[in-house]
mmCIF file of C-alpha atoms in Angstrom:
data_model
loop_
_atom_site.group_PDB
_atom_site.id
_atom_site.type_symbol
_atom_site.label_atom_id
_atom_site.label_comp_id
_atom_site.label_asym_id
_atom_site.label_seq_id
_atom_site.Cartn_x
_atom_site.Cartn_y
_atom_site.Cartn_z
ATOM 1 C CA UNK B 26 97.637 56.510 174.132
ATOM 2 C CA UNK B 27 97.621 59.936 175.671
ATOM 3 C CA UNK B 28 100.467 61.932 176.805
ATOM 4 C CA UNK B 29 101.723 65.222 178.454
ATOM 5 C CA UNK B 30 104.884 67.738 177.392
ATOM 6 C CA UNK B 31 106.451 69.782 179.817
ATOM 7 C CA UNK B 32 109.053 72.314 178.620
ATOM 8 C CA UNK B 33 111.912 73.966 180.954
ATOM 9 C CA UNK B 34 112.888 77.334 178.307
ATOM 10 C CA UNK B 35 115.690 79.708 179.818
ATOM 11 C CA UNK B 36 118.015 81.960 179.058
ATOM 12 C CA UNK B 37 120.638 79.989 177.605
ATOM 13 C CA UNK B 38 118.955 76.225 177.291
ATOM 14 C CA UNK B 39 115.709 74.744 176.729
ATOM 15 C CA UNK B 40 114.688 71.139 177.324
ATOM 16 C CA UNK B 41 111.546 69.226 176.905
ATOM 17 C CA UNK B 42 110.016 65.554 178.006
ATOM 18 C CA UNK B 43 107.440 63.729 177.128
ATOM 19 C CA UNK B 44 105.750 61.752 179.739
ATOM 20 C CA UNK B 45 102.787 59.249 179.735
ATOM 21 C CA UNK B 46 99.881 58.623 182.097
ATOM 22 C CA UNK B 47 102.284 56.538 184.219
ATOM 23 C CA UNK B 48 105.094 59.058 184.662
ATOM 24 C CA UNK B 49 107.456 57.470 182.193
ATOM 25 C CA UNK B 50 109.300 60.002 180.409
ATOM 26 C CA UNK B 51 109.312 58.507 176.778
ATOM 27 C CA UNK B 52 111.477 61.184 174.962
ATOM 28 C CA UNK B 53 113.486 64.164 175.733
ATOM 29 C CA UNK B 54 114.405 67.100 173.523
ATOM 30 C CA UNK B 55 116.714 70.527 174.013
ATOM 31 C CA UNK B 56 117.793 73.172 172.147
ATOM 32 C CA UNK B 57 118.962 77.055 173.054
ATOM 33 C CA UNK B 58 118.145 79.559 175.513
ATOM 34 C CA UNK B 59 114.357 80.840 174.849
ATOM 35 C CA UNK B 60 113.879 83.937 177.079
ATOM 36 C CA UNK B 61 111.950 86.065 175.021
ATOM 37 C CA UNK B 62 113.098 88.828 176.789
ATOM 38 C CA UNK B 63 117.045 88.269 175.695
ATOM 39 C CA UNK B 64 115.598 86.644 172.170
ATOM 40 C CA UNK B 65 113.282 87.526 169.689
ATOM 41 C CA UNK B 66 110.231 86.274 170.138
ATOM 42 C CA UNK B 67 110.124 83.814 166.712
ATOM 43 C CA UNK B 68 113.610 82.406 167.639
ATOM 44 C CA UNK B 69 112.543 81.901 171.369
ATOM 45 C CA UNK B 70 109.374 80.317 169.694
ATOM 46 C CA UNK B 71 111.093 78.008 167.333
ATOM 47 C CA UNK B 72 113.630 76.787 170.008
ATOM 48 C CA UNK B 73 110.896 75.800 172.185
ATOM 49 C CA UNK B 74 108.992 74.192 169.309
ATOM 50 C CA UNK B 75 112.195 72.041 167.693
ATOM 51 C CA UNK B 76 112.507 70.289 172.050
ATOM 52 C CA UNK B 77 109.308 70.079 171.698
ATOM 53 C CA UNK B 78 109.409 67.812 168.380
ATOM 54 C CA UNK B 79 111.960 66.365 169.399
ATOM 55 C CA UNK B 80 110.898 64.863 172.570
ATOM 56 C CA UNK B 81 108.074 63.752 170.335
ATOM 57 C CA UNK B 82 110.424 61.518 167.922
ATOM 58 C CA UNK B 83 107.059 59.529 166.056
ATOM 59 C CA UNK B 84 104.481 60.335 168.538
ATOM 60 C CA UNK B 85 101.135 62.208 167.408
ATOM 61 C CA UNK B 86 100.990 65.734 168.752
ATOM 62 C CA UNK B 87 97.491 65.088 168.528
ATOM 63 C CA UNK B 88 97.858 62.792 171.335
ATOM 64 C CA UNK B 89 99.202 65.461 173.666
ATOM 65 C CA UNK B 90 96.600 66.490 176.236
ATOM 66 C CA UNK B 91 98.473 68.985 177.896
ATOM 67 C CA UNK B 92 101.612 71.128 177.895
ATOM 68 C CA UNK B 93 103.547 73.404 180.260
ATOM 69 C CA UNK B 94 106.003 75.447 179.458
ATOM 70 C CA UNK B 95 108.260 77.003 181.951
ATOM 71 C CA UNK B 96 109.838 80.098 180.984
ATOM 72 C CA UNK B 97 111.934 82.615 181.712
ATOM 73 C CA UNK B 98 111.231 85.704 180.571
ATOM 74 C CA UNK B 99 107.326 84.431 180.112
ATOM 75 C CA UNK B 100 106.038 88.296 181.242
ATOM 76 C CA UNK B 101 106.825 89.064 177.377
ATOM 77 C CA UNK B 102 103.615 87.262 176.403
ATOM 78 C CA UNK B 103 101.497 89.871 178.078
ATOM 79 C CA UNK B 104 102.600 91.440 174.449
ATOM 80 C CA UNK B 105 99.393 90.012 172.036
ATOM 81 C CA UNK B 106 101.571 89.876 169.198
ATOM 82 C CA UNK B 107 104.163 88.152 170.856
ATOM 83 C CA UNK B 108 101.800 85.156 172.235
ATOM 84 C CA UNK B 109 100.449 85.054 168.854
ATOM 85 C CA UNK B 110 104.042 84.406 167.782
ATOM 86 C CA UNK B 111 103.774 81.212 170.157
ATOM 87 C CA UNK B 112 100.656 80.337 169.520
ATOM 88 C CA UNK B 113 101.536 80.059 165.994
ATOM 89 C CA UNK B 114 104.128 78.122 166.742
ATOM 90 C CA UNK B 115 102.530 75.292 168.778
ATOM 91 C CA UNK B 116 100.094 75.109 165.424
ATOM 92 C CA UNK B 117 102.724 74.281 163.596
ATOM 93 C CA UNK B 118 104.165 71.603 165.292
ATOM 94 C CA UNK B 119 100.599 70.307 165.343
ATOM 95 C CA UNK B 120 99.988 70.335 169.282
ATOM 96 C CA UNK B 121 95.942 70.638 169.499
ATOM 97 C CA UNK B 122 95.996 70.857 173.104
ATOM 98 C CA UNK B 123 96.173 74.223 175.575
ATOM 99 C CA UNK B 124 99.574 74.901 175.837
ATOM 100 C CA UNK B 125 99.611 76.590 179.093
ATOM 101 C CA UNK B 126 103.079 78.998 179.626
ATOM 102 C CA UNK B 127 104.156 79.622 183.443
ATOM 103 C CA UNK B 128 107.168 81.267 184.995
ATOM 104 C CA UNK B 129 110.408 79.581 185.256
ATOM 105 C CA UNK B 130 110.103 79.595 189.007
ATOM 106 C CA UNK B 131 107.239 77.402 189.428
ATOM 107 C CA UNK B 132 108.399 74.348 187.691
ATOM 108 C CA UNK B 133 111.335 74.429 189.500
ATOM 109 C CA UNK B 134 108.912 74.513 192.350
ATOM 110 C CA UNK B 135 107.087 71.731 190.822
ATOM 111 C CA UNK B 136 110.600 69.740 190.539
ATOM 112 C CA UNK B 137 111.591 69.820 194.103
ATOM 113 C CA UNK B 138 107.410 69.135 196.148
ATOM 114 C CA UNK B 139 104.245 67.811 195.113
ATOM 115 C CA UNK B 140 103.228 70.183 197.799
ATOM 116 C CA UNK B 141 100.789 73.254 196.231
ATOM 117 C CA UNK B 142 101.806 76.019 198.007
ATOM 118 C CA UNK B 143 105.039 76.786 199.277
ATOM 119 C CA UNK B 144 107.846 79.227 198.632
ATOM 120 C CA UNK B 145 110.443 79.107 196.015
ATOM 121 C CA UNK B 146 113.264 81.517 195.983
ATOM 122 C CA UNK B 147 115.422 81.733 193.009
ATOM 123 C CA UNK B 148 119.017 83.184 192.657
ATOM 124 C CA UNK B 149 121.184 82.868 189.554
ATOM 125 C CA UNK B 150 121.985 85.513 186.862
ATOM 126 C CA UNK B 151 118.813 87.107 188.891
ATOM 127 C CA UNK B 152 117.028 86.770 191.899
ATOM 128 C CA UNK B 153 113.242 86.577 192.806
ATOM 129 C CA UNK B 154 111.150 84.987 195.081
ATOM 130 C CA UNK B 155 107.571 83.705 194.803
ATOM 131 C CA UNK B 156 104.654 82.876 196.739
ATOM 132 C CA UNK B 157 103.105 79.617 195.448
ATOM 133 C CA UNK B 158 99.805 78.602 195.907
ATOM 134 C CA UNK B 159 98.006 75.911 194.178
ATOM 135 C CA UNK B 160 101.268 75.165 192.264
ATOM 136 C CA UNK B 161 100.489 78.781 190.856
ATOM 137 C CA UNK B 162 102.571 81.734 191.358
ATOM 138 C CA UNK B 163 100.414 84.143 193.220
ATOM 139 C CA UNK B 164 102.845 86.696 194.069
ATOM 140 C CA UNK B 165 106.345 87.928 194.046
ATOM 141 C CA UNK B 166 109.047 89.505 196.416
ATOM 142 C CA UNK B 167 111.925 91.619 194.447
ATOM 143 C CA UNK B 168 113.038 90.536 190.982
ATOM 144 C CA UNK B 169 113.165 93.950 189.832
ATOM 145 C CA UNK B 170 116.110 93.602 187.521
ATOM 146 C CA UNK B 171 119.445 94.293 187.681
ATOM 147 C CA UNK B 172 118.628 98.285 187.861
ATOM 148 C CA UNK B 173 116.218 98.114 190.281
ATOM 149 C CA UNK B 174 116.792 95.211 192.655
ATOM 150 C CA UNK B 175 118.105 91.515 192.046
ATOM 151 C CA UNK B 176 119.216 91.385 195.399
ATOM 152 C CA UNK B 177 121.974 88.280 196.443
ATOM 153 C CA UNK B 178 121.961 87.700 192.389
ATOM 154 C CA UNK B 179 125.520 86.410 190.763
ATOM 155 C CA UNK B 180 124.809 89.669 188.969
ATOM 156 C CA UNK B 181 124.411 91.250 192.343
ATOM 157 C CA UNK B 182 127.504 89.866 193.736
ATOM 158 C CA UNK B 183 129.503 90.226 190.559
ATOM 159 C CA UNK B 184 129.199 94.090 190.922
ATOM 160 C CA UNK B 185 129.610 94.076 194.857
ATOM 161 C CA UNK B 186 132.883 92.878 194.047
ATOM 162 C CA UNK B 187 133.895 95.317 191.611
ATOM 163 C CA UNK B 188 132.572 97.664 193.980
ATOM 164 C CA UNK B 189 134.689 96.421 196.505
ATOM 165 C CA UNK B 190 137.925 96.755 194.114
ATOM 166 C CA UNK B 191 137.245 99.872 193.511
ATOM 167 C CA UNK B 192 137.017 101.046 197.443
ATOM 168 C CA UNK B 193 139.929 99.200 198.044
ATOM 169 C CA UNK B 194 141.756 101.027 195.242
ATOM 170 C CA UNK B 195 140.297 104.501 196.124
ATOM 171 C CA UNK B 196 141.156 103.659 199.961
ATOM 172 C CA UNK B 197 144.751 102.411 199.829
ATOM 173 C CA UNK B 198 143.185 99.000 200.973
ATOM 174 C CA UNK B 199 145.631 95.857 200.429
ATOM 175 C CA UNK B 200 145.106 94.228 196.354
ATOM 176 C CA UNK B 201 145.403 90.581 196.960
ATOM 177 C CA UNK B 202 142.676 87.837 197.008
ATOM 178 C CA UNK B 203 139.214 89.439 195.710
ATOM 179 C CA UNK B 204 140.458 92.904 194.351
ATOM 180 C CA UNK B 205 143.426 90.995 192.750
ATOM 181 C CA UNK B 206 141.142 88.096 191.318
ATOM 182 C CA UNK B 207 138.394 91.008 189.873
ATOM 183 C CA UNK B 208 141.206 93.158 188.284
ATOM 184 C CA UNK B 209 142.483 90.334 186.123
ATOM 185 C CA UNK B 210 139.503 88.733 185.270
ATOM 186 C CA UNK B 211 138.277 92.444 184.264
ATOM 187 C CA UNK B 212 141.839 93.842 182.441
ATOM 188 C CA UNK B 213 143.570 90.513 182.187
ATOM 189 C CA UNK B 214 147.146 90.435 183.772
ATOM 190 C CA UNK B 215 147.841 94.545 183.551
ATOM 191 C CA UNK B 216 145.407 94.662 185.814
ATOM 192 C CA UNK B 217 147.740 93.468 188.593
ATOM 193 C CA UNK B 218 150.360 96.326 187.606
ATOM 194 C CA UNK B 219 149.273 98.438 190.151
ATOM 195 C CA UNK B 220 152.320 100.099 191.906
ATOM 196 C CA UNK B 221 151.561 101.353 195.145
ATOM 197 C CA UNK B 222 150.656 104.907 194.574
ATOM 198 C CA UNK B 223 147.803 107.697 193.588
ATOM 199 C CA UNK B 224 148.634 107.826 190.403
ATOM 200 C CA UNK B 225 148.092 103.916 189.322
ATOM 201 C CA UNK B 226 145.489 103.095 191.033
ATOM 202 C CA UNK B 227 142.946 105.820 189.876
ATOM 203 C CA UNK B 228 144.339 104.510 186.564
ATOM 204 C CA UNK B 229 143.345 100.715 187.322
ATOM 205 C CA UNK B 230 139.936 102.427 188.671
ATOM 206 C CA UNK B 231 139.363 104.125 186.017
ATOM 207 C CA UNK B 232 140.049 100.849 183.427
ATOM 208 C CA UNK B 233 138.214 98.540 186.168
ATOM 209 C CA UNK B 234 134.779 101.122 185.637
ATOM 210 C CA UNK B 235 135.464 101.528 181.914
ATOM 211 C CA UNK B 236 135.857 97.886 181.453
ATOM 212 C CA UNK B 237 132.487 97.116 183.584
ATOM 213 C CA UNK B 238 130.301 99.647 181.488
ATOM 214 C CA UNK B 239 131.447 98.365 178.543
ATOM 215 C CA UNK B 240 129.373 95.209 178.700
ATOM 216 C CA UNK B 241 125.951 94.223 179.217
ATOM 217 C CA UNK B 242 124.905 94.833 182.992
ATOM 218 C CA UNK B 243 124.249 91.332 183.696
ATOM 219 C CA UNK B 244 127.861 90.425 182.824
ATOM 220 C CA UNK B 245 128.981 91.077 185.984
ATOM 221 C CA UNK B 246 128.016 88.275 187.011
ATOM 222 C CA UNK B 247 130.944 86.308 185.386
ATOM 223 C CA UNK B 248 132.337 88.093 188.883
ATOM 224 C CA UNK B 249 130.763 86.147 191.628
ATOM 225 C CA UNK B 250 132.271 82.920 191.465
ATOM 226 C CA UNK B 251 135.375 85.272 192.302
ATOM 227 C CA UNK B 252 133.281 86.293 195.502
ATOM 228 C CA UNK B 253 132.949 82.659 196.559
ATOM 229 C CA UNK B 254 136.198 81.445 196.102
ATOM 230 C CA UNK B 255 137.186 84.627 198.356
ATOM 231 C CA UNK B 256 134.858 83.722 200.609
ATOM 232 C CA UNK B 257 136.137 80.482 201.088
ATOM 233 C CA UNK B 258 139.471 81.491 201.334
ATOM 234 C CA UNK B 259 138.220 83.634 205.003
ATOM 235 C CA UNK B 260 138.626 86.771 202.988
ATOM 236 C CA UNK B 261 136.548 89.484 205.318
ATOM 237 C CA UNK B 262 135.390 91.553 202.536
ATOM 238 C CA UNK B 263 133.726 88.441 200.274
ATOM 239 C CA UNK B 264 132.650 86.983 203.583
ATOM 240 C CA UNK B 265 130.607 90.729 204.379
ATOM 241 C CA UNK B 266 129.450 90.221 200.862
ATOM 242 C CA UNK B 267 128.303 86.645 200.520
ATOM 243 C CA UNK B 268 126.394 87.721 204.541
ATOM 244 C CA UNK B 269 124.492 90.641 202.433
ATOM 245 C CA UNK B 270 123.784 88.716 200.011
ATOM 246 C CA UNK B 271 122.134 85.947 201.811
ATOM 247 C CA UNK B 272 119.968 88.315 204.271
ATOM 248 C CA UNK B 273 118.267 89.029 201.471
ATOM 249 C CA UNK B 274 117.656 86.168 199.945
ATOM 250 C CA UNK B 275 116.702 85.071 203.510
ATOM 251 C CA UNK B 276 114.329 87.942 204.103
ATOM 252 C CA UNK B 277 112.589 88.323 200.591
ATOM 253 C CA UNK B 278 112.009 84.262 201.271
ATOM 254 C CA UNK B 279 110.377 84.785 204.727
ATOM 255 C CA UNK B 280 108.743 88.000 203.671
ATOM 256 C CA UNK B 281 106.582 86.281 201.084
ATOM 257 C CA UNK B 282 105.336 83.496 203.486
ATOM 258 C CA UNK B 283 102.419 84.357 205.728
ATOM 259 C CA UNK B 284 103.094 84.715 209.879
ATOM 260 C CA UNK B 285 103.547 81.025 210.743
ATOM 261 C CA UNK B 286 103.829 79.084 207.802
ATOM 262 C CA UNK B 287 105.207 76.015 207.630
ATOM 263 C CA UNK B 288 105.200 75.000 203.552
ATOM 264 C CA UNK B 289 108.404 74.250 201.991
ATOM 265 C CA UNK B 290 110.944 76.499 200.704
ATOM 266 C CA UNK B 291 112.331 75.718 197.440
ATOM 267 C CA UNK B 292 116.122 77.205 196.818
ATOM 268 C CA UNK B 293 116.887 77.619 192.695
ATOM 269 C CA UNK B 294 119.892 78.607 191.029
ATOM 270 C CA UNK B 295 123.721 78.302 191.112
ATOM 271 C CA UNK B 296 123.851 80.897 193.706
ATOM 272 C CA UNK B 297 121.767 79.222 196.335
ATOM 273 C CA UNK B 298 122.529 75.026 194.795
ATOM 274 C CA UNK B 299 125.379 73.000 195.001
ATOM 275 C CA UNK B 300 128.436 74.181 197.279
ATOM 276 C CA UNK B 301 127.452 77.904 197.265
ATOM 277 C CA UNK B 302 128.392 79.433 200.848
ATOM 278 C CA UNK B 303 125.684 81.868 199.882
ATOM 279 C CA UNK B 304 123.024 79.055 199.776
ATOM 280 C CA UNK B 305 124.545 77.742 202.946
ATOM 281 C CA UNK B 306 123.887 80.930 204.816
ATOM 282 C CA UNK B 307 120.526 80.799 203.395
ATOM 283 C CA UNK B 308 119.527 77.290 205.024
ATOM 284 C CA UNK B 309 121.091 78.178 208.082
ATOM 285 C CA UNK B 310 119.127 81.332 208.534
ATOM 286 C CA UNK B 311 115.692 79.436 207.495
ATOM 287 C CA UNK B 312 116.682 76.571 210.241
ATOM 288 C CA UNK B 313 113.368 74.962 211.281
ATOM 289 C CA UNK B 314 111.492 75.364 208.138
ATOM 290 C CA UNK B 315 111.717 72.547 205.417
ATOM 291 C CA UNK B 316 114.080 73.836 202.692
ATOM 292 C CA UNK B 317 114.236 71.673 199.678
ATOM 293 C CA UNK B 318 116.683 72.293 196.705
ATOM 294 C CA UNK B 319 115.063 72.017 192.843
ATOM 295 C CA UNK B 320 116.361 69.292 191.154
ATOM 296 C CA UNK B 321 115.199 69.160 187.482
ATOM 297 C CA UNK B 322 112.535 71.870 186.391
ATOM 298 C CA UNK B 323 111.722 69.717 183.205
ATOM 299 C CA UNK B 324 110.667 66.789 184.903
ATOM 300 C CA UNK B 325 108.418 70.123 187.224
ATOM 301 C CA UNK B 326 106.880 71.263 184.031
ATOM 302 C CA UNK B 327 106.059 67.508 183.195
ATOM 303 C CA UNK B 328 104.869 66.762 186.281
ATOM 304 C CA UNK B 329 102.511 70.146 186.233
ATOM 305 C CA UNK B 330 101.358 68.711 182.666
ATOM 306 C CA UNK B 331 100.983 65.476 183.676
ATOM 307 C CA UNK B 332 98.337 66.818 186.433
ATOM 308 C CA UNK B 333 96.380 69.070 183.275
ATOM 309 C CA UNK B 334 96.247 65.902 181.454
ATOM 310 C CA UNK B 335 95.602 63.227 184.379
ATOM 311 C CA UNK B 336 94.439 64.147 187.124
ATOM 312 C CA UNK B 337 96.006 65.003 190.396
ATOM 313 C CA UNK B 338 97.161 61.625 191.184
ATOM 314 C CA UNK B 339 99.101 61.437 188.322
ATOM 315 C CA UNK B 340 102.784 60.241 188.942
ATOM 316 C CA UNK B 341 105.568 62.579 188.882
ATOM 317 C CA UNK B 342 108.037 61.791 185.988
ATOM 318 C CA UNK B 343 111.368 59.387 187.247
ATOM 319 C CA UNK B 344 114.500 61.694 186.718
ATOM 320 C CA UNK B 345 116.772 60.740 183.740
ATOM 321 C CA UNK B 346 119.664 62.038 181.791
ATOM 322 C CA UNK B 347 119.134 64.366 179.470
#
């Protein structure tokens, strides 16, 4: 009996599957986050690895005729000595078979359409959009990083808001709803001791901006679910935000699709899934296209596995809990 692995490895979880020729996913594994990009490169390795045994329980690796991994972070193994690190790692768990390792974005591509090419625009911590073809990612609109870009990212919205505190301290602006809800979340409740003059609020600026530097950049993005909440409480400057934030998403989406096309568009991440108003905004302003949401990017990498192993009509894996 043959079978395929697919492995979904990001920045703070990492789950595998094991399907068979017929789709049937026959074990599951998971373990932490294994970007190698915000781990080192043998624990990212060895976290993928243990799902990956795991999943197996008392199956031969030997029997595995393909693997995908989907990673974030996967850019790292341009670095030789950090693929050797994987590659040494997939020997040791005895997998004989090409372990192929894609980007994060195109098994959750692979999760939502069989279709091969398509769009798929992600937006969580970061924000990127590819071009798919042939279930491959072929190109890429923004994704920079939080220095350079990540456009309509929670990071991105986590530091319009502090932005947006800190105007409306500098400006005399009113401190309730989002400036209110970003100053104690930031400084806890001191934050709201602002008395109405100069004096304390360059003080709270000053603590809001010394507070924000003091962490990792892509903390601020503990901020946006501040910006939705705002939002959806008709606040005008979340609502301005949230807007930004999904024209471009919108535009990076339809600015990696060729004049006229009519593939699907993928949407991937908290900011654009579930009850987001910025996802919202995004299907509205893509009305007439066919916008699909990702729905398990382990059961994409199996499913892109399950095609190296079997064949293009190979079934794609039933969804399960994991």
């Amino acid at each position: 009996m043959s079978f395929a692995v697919g492995v979904d490895a990001g920045g703070t979880s990492t789950r595998a599957a094991l399907v068979d020729a017929a789709g049937a996913v026959l074990g599951t594994g998971r373990g932490e986050g294994a970007n190698p990009n915000a781990h080192a490169p043998e624990v990212a390795a060895g976290r993928i690895a243990g799902a990956i045994t795991a999943a197996l329980g008392d199956c031969d690796p030997g029997a595995v005729r393909a693997c995908v991994v989907g990673m974030a972070g996967v850019s790292k193994l341009s670095d030789q000595a950090v693929a050797a690190v994987f590659a040494a790692a997939w020997t040791r768990i005895g997998l004989t078979c090409a372990v192929r390792t894609v980007a994060d974005a195109e098994v959750a591509y692979a999760s939502a359409t069989p279709a091969p090419d398509g769009t798929v625009v992600v937006a969580g911590t970061g924000s990127i959009v590819g071009r798919i073809r042939k279930r491959r990612l072929a190109g890429t609109t923004g994704g920079y990083g939080w220095l350079l870009g990540d456009e309509g990212s929670a990071f991105w919205l986590g530091r319009e808001a502090v932005r947006s505190t800190l105007e409306a301290l500098g400006r005399g602006r009113p401190l309730d709803g989002l400036p209110s809800a970003v100053l104690t979340a930031a400084l806890g409740p001191s934050g709201l001791d602002v008395r109405d003059d100069d004096a304390a609020r360059l003080a709270a600026a000053r603590a809001l901006i010394t507070a924000a530097n003091a962490e990792a950049p892509v903390r601020l993005a503990r901020f946006a679910p501040l910006v939705s909440a705002a939002h959806d409480a008709g606040e005008p400057a979340a609502r301005e935000i949230v807007a930004r934030a999904a024209g471009f998403l919108a535009e990076n989406a339809l600015a990696a699709r060729e004049p006229g096309e009519s593939t699907p568009i993928v949407l991937v991440g908290s900011v654009l899934t579930g009850a987001s108003p910025v996802g919202e905004l995004v299907r509205r302003r893509l009305t007439g296209l066919e916008v699909l949401t990702s729905s398990d990017g382990v059961l994409g990498a199996a499913w892109l596995a399950a095609v190296d192993a079997f064949g293009e009509g190979a079934p794609r894996p039933r969804p399960q809990r994991y």
